[in-house]
Amino acid sequence: MSKVSVIVPYHKGPSYLEECVKSIENQGLSDLEILIVDDRGGHDVPESVLKAEHVRHIVLEEEFGAKGRQEIPVRPFGVAVARNTGVRYASGDYLYFLDADDYLWGDALARLVKLADEKKAKVVTGNRYSTWFRPISFTFDKAGADTKIDGIVPLQGNTLKNVLNRRFTVQHLLIQKEYYDSMKFEFDVYNTFYSDVPVVARMFAGAAGDMWADGGSIYVWRRRNDPVHMPALCQQKGKWRSGEFIEAYEAACKCLEEDGGPQKAYLLGALNWWLCRFTLRKFPRQIKGKRAVRYTKNLQKIKDEEFGQMNKRFRFLQRMELKCIRRGNYRMAALAGKLVHIWRKKCGIFGKPIQYWRFLDKLVFQKMRIREDWVFVESFFGKSYSDSPKYLYEYLYDKYGDQYRFIWCLNRRTREVKGRPSICRRHSLRYVYYTARAKYFICNTRQPAWFKKRKETVFVETWHGTPLKKLAFDLEDIHAVSQDHKKLFYSQSKEWDYLVSANRFSTDVFERAFCFPREKIIETGYPRNDILYSEHAGRIAEEVKRELGIPKGKRVILYAPTWRDNQFYEKAKYKFTLVLDLERMRREFGNDSVLLLRTHYYIADRLELSGLDDFVYNGSGYGDVSRLYLVSDICITDYSSVFFDFANLKRPLLFFAYDLEDYKEEIRGMYLDMEKELPGPVVQTNDELIDALRHLDEVTEQYRERYERFYDKFCHIDDGNAAERVVQAVFGGR
Ligand code: C2G
């Protein structure tokens, strides 16, 4: 096989680069060079990459600095400079362009080289898929096919159009170096976003007849879920972007007009289709004034028939908008655009009441006076009267009940609530009204995405657990429903005035994972754990047993697992399959014990427990899990933060982590080494779990020291007075 030079422009994201380089090395190509063109200054390329067999590291800073070249004074230099530089260094028979955050699937590149050698082709390519995930989590069913090529076919006609359909890019093109040099291709260094458009147009025009595609060769284009720290080029906002686009479009059209070759019609067709889509996306915010006129002129150059065909592919209002832009009637176009926007964003405007309430909120509630003495409280999205908000509320109510008016968000009425606060359901009209007017907002999850905090509102975020599972910006892949998680998290946490932390460990994690200012974190311990230190703990435990019908004198084994990010029906509705063998547990321990089952509040499944009435007690619908801890003699959990709280009781803990490998590698990742740091054994099968329960005394003894260390690290602040400390900090001891 011939030699290949892979050109990888790199700006940031060392972990992405590592995976990218690994996927190239895995091709099994011996005659290969990987040119990492570093636009970062050469500081953060991982050791493993530098040591990789075929890697050559070129640092642009040194490159241009050494030559004293002032031609491109801006830093970073940009992807075009990186690609041009890579080509200068390349010594292979073929050039291949791959971005540092993307990767190759299987033998993608090896297949292309084989095909190019066989067919003596000038350009070959394959399919492109887009994904949110790392190679370890990649699956075809969760990826989008950007191109749909079947088998090995000549790259011409509709296949060519198909390749250019979504992206006019040089990624995943294997190009004969001789051809590249003969055409004197060069990426436009003054175009940040679209430097490859004219190059690709000329490349395909000139190589017509000598181009092939292999559908089995797959390039994985990785979408970025962290536009805050790691925005991809396409996620970066630049007001000059629409200017650069039209420059690139015109340059590409000019090349094709001069020498389009036999594929000219297809190439122009793909370019025009792209122009139409881009215009619709960026008008009127980025395409306005003189620039709009330039777009109109280019749209007018498209033949009526072709324009009509393309326009048919849009929806009615978009068709109107594009037609108006083409005619130069920008007012009408803007009106149609506005309607498209409303239709897109508020599809439910006639369905979901919250759309109306938000409207009212903006027009009326936000303008009303803030009520200094109103305290709004919410726990787990209004699902229960529980957690730290409950204990903060009860403390405030007992101490300063006469000074404040309290409002609780509760989706179902419950008799557990102390006092007589006003009650409202989440997302109801009253919810919107109270949250707009209350001075204090106490919450243990994230606020609704539509909520806009007023300047005067004091937002107290208690959060809901010491983290074991990685959070927000510490997550690599997001397996939960929405990929907007990080972006949303960032903007929402900016609205928090106080964040309650249970220990130093949580403070450190929150600061990093939430990008949250340390001075706003109050390390007070968890108000929800105050009850665990209550002098009435015994009486409360008896009360809870009565409420749940648990017989006195029986040992209570609590089983409180967490949810799995990748198993869901829809947002906040997760699946859970019970792996714990309840029947066997009953046979083994039914004589003197009962099992208290408590699923996570995200779990939508109702578990099948029939025939187990005398052994399994379902506490999943019980409001306050802290009260359940008090009746439990043993706690079995998995990756739930439940154990950080339960450890305050110093009672035995077991970890039933039947899917540990998947969970720690793929699903979430963790902050602690479960095998080394947890205050109890981690077991993976029912056999192991039953064995640990049978020998509980020995297990407890074995883990005693570790339990103490754990307690000192995570539970040392909790002492029954956390609510008081939070109230002191927030309400100034009023
Ligand atoms: N919880 C519960 N019952 C369960 C699991 C959890 O009542 N079976 C409650 C506990 O109060 C727990 C909280 O929900 O502390 C958070 O649950 P986790 O299982 O830890 O999961 P998650 O909601 O993802 O929160 O920093 C903490 C993390 O954000 C975890």
Short mmCIF file of C-alpha atoms and ligand atoms in Angstrom, two decimals, residues 380 387 463-467 469 471 528 560-563 598-601 625 640-642 645, ligand 1:
data_model
loop_
_atom_site.label_atom_id
_atom_site.label_comp_id
_atom_site.label_asym_id
_atom_site.label_seq_id
_atom_site.Cartn_x
_atom_site.Cartn_y
_atom_site.Cartn_z
CA PHE A 380 -37.33 17.23 43.51
CA ASP A 387 -34.78 16.74 51.30
CA TRP A 463 -28.42 20.44 45.64
CA HIS A 464 -29.31 16.85 46.49
CA GLY A 465 -26.28 14.82 47.41
CA THR A 466 -22.56 14.50 47.74
CA PRO A 467 -21.47 13.45 44.27
CA LYS A 469 -21.31 10.08 39.86
CA LEU A 471 -21.52 15.88 37.24
CA ARG A 528 -31.68 16.91 55.31
CA ALA A 560 -32.06 2.24 47.34
CA PRO A 561 -30.51 2.11 43.86
CA THR A 562 -30.07 5.06 41.56
CA TRP A 563 -31.16 5.60 37.93
CA ARG A 598 -36.85 2.55 47.42
CA THR A 599 -36.43 3.48 43.75
CA HIS A 600 -35.07 6.81 42.59
CA TYR A 601 -37.56 9.61 41.94
CA VAL A 625 -35.96 9.20 52.25
CA SER A 640 -26.55 6.69 44.60
CA SER A 641 -25.47 9.50 46.88
CA VAL A 642 -27.78 7.84 49.43
CA ASP A 645 -26.09 10.41 54.10
N1 C2G B 1 -32.85 9.17 46.41
C1 C2G B 1 -33.95 8.52 46.90
N2 C2G B 1 -34.13 7.21 46.60
C2 C2G B 1 -33.25 6.55 45.82
C3 C2G B 1 -32.14 7.21 45.32
C4 C2G B 1 -31.97 8.52 45.64
O1 C2G B 1 -34.75 9.11 47.62
N3 C2G B 1 -33.45 5.27 45.52
C5 C2G B 1 -32.65 10.61 46.78
C6 C2G B 1 -31.59 10.75 47.84
O2 C2G B 1 -31.91 11.82 48.66
C7 C2G B 1 -30.36 11.03 47.04
C8 C2G B 1 -30.92 11.90 45.94
O3 C2G B 1 -32.20 11.34 45.67
O4 C2G B 1 -29.38 11.68 47.80
C9 C2G B 1 -30.08 11.91 44.72
O5 C2G B 1 -30.08 10.65 44.15
P1 C2G B 1 -28.83 9.95 43.44
O6 C2G B 1 -29.16 8.50 43.35
O7 C2G B 1 -27.57 10.29 44.13
O8 C2G B 1 -28.85 10.47 41.95
P2 C2G B 1 -29.02 11.88 41.29
O9 C2G B 1 -30.41 12.35 41.40
O10 C2G B 1 -28.47 11.70 39.93
O11 C2G B 1 -28.09 12.86 42.10
O12 C2G B 1 -24.54 15.16 43.65
C10 C2G B 1 -25.54 14.20 43.68
C11 C2G B 1 -25.88 13.81 42.28
O13 C2G B 1 -26.42 14.82 41.58
C12 C2G B 1 -26.72 12.59 42.19
#
